[in-house]
Coordinates of C-alpha atoms and ligand atoms in Angstrom, one line a residue:
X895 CA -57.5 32.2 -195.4
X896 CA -57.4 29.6 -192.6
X897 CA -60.9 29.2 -190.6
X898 CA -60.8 27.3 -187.1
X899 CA -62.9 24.2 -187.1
X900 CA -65.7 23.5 -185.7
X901 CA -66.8 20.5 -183.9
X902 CA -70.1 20.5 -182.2
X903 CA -71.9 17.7 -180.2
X904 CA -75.7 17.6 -180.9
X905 CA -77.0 15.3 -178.1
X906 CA -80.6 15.7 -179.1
X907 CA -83.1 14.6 -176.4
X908 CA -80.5 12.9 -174.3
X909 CA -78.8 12.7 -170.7
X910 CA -80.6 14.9 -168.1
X911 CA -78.6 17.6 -166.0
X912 CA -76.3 15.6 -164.0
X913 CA -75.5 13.1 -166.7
X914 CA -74.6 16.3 -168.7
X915 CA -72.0 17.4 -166.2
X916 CA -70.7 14.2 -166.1
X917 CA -70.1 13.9 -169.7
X918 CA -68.9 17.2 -169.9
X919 CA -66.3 16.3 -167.2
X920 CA -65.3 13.7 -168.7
X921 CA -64.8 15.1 -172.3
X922 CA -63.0 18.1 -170.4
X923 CA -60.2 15.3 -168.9
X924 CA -59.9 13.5 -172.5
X925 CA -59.4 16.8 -174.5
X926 CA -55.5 18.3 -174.2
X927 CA -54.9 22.4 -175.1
X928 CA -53.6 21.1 -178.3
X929 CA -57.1 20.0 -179.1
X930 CA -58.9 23.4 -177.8
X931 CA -56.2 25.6 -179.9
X932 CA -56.7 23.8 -183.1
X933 CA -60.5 23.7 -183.0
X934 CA -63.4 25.6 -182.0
X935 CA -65.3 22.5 -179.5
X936 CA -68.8 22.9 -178.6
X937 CA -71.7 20.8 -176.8
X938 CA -74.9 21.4 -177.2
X939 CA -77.0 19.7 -174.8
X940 CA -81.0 20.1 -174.1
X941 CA -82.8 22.9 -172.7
X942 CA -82.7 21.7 -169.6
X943 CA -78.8 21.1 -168.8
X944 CA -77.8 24.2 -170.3
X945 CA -78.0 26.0 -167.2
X946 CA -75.6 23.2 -165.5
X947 CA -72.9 23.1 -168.4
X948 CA -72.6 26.9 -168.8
X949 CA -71.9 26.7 -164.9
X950 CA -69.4 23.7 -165.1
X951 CA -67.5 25.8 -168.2
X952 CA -67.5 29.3 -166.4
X953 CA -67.0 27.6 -163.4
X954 CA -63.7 25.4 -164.6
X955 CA -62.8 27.9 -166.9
X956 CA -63.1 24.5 -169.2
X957 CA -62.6 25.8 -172.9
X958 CA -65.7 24.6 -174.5
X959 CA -68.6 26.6 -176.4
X960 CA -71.9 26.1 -175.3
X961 CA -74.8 25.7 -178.2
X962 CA -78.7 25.4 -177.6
X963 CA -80.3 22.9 -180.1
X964 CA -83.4 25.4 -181.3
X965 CA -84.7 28.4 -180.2
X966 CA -88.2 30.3 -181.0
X967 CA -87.3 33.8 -183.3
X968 CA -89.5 36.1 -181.1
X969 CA -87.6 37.6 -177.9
X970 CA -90.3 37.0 -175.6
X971 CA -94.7 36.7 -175.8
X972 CA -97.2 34.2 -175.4
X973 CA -95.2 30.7 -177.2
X974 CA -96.1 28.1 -174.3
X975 CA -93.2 25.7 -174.2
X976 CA -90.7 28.2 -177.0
X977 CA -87.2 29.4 -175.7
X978 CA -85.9 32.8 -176.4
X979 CA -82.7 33.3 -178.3
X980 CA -82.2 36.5 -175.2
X981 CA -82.8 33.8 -172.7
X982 CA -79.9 31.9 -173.9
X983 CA -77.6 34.2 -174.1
X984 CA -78.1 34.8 -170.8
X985 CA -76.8 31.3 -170.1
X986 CA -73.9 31.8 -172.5
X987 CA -75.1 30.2 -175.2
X988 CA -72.9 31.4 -177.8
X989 CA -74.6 29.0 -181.1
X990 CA -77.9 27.9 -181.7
X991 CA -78.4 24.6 -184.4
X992 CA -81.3 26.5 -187.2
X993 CA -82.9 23.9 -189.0
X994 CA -82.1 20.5 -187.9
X995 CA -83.2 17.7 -190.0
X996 CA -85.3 16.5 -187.1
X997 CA -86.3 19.7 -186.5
X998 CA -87.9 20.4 -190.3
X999 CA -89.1 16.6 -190.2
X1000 CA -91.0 16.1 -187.3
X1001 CA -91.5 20.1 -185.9
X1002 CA -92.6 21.5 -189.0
X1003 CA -89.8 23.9 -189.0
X1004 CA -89.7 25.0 -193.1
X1005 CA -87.6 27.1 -194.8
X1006 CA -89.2 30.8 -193.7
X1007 CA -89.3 29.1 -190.1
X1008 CA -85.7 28.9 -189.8
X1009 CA -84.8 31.5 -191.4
X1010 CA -86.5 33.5 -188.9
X1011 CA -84.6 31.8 -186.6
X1012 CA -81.4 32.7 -187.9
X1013 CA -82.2 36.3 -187.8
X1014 CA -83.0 36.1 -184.3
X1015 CA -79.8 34.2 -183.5
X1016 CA -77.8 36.9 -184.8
X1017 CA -79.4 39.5 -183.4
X1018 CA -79.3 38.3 -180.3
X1019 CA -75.6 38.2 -180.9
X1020 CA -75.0 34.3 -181.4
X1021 CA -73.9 32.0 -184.1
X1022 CA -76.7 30.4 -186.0
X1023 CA -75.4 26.7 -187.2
X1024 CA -77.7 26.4 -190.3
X1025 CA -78.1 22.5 -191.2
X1026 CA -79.2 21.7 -194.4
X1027 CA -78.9 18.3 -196.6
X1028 CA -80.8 16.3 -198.6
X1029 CA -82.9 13.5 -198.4
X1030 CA -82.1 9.9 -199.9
X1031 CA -84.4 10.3 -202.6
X1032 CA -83.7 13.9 -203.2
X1033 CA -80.1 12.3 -203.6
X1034 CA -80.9 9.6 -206.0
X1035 CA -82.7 12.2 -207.8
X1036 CA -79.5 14.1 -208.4
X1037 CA -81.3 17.1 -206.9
X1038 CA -79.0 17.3 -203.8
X1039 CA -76.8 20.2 -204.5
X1040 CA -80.4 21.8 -205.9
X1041 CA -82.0 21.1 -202.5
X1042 CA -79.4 22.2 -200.3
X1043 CA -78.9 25.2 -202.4
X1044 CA -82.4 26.0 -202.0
X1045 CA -82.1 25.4 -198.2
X1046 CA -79.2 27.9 -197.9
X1047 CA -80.6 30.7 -199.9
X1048 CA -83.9 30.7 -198.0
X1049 CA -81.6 30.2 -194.8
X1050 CA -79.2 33.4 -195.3
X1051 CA -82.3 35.6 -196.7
X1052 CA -82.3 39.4 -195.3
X1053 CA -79.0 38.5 -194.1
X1054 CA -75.8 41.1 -194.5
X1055 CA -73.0 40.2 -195.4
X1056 CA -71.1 41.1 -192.4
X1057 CA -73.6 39.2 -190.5
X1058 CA -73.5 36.5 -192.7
X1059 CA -69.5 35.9 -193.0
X1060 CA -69.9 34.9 -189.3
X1061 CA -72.1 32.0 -189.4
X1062 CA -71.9 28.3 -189.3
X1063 CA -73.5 26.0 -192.0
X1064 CA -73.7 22.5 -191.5
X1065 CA -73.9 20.0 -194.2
X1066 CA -76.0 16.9 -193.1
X1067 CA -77.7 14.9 -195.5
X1068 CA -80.3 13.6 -194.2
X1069 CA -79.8 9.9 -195.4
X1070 CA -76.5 10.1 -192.9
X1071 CA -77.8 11.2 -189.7
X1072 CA -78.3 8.7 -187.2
X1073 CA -77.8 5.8 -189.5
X1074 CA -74.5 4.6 -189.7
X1075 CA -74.1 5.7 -193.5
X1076 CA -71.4 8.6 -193.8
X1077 CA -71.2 10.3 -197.4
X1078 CA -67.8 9.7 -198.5
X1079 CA -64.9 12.6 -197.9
X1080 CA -65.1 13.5 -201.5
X1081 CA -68.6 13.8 -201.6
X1082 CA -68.8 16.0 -198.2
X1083 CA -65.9 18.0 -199.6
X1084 CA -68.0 19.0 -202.9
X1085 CA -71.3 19.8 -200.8
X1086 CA -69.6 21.6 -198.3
X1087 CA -67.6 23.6 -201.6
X1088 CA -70.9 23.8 -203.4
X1089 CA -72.6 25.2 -199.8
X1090 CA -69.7 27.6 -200.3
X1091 CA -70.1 28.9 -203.4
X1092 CA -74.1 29.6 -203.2
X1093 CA -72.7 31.9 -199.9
X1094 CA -70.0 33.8 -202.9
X1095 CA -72.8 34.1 -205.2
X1096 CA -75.4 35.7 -202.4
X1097 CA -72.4 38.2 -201.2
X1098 CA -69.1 38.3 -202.1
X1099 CA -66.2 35.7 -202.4
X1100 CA -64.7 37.5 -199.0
X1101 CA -67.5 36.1 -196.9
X1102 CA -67.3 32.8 -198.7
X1103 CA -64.4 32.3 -197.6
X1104 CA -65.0 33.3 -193.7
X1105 CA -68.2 31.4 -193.1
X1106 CA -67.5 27.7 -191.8
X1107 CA -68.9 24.8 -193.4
X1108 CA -69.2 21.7 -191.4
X1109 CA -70.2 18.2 -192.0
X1110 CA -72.5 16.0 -190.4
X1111 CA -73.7 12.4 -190.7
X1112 CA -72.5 9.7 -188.3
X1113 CA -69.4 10.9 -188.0
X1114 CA -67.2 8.3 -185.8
X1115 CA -63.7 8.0 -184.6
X1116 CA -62.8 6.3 -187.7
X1117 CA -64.1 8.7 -190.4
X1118 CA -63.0 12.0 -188.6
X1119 CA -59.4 12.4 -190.1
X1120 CA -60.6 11.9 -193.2
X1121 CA -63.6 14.0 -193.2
X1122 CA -61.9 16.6 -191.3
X1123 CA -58.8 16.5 -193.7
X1124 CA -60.7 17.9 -196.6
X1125 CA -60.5 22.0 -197.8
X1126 CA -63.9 22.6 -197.8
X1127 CA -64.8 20.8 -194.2
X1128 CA -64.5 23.1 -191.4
X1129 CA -65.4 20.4 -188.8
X1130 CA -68.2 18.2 -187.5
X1131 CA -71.8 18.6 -186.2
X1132 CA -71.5 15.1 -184.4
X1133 CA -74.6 13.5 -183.2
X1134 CA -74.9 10.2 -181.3
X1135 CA -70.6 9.6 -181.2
X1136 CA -71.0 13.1 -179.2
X1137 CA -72.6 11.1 -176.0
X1138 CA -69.3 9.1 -175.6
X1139 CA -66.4 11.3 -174.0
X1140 CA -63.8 9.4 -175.3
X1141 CA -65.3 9.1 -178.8
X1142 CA -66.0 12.6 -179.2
X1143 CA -62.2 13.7 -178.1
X1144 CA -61.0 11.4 -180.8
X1145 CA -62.9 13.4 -183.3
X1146 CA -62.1 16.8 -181.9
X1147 CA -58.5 15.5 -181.9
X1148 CA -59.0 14.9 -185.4
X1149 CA -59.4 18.3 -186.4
X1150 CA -55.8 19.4 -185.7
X1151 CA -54.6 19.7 -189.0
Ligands
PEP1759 C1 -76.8 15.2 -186.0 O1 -77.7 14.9 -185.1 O2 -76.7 16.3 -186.4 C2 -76.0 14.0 -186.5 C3 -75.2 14.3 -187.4 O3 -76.2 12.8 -185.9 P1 -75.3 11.5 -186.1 O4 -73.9 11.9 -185.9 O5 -75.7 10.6 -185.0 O6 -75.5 11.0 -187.5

């Protein structure tokens, strides 16, 4: 079974509302239909752009996705400063990143946190991206297919399968985000085969084989064919080479297989 790639730009706490359109516009010019056919692409900016990029897409009929970088797993109450998966998809936020490695590092977010949050997500009728990955040490350890593993099950619990076949997982060791260091294809291939495999062995080998695995970890212009190229690698959560237009098309133009 062939899934569609996905490449999503994660632009963390970056660019305010008008720098957003402007990237936006500028990714839109550098992309071709070829690109859009072959790949599912999707830009996640902050809170506070989303507003102004679901405009500029519905607007221009531009054929990007639209992803929120968190969300709180409640639908509304008293959560001063906490963003409502409803709330987004009134802006036509169609995925929402669960779990970020910034996210469980410096917010607290744990395991029963996110999967909260991916419950809410699909409820509210999105795609949850679910990142997991391990940590340098974790690595060294030779625990990393235990950790992520771990991550996933607590991730997809009280999850159907229907539900399930439908989501995004992101592989993204942590020891590759933001740092330059990229795990090499062979080793993204096995973790996003491994990630895989725990998703057969929680349902069935029919939803295994529907749920997209990306990978993420400075992914660049010059590691995307590669990456991408792999079976198991259904495209890219791309941080920091996702605030360059021109960058970020070559690695969505990567993806046509
Ligand atoms: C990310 O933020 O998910 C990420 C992979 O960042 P970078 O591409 O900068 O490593």
């Amino acid at each position: 079974m062939s899934r569609t790639p996905l490449i999503a730009g994660n632009w963390k706490m970056h660019l305010d509302h008008l720098e957003a359109i402007a990237l936006v516009q500028r990714l839109a010019y550098s992309l071709e239909p070829a690109d859009t056919d072959a790949a599912d692409i999707v830009v996640v900016p902050p809170f506070t752009a989303l507003r102004s990029v679901s405009t500029l897409i519905e607007g221009d009929r531009l054929p990007l996705g639209l992803g929120a970088q968190d969300c709180h797993w409640e639908s509304a109450g008293a959560y001063t400063g906490a963003i409502s998966p409803p709330m987004l998809v009134k802006l036509r936020v169609s995925y929402v990143l669960c779990g970020h490695s910034e996210r469980r590092a410096l917010f607290g977010d744990t395991d029963e946190v996110v999967n909260r949050k991916v419950r809410a997500v699909l409820a509210a009728g999105m795609t949850p991206i679910l990142c997991v990955g391990e940590t340098d040490e974790q690595r060294e350890a030779g625990d990393a297919e235990a950790v992520v593993t771990t991550q996933v099950r607590a991730g997809l619990s009280g999850v159907d399968a229907a539900r399930a076949a439908t989501l995004v997982v992101a592989y993204e060791p942590v020891w590759a985000i933001g740092t330059g260091k990229t795990a090499t294809s062979d080793d993204a291939d096995a973790m996003c085969g491994s990630v895989r495999g725990v998703v057969g062995e929680l349902y069935d080998g029919g939803v295994a084989e529907r749920v997209r695995v990306q990978y993420g970890g400075s992914v660049k212009p010059g590691n995307a064919a590669d990456l991408l190229g792999r079976p198991q690698v259904d495209g890219a959560l791309v941080g920091g080479a996702s605030l360059d237009a021109e960058d970020f098309a070559v690695i969505c133009k990567a993806a046509r297989r």
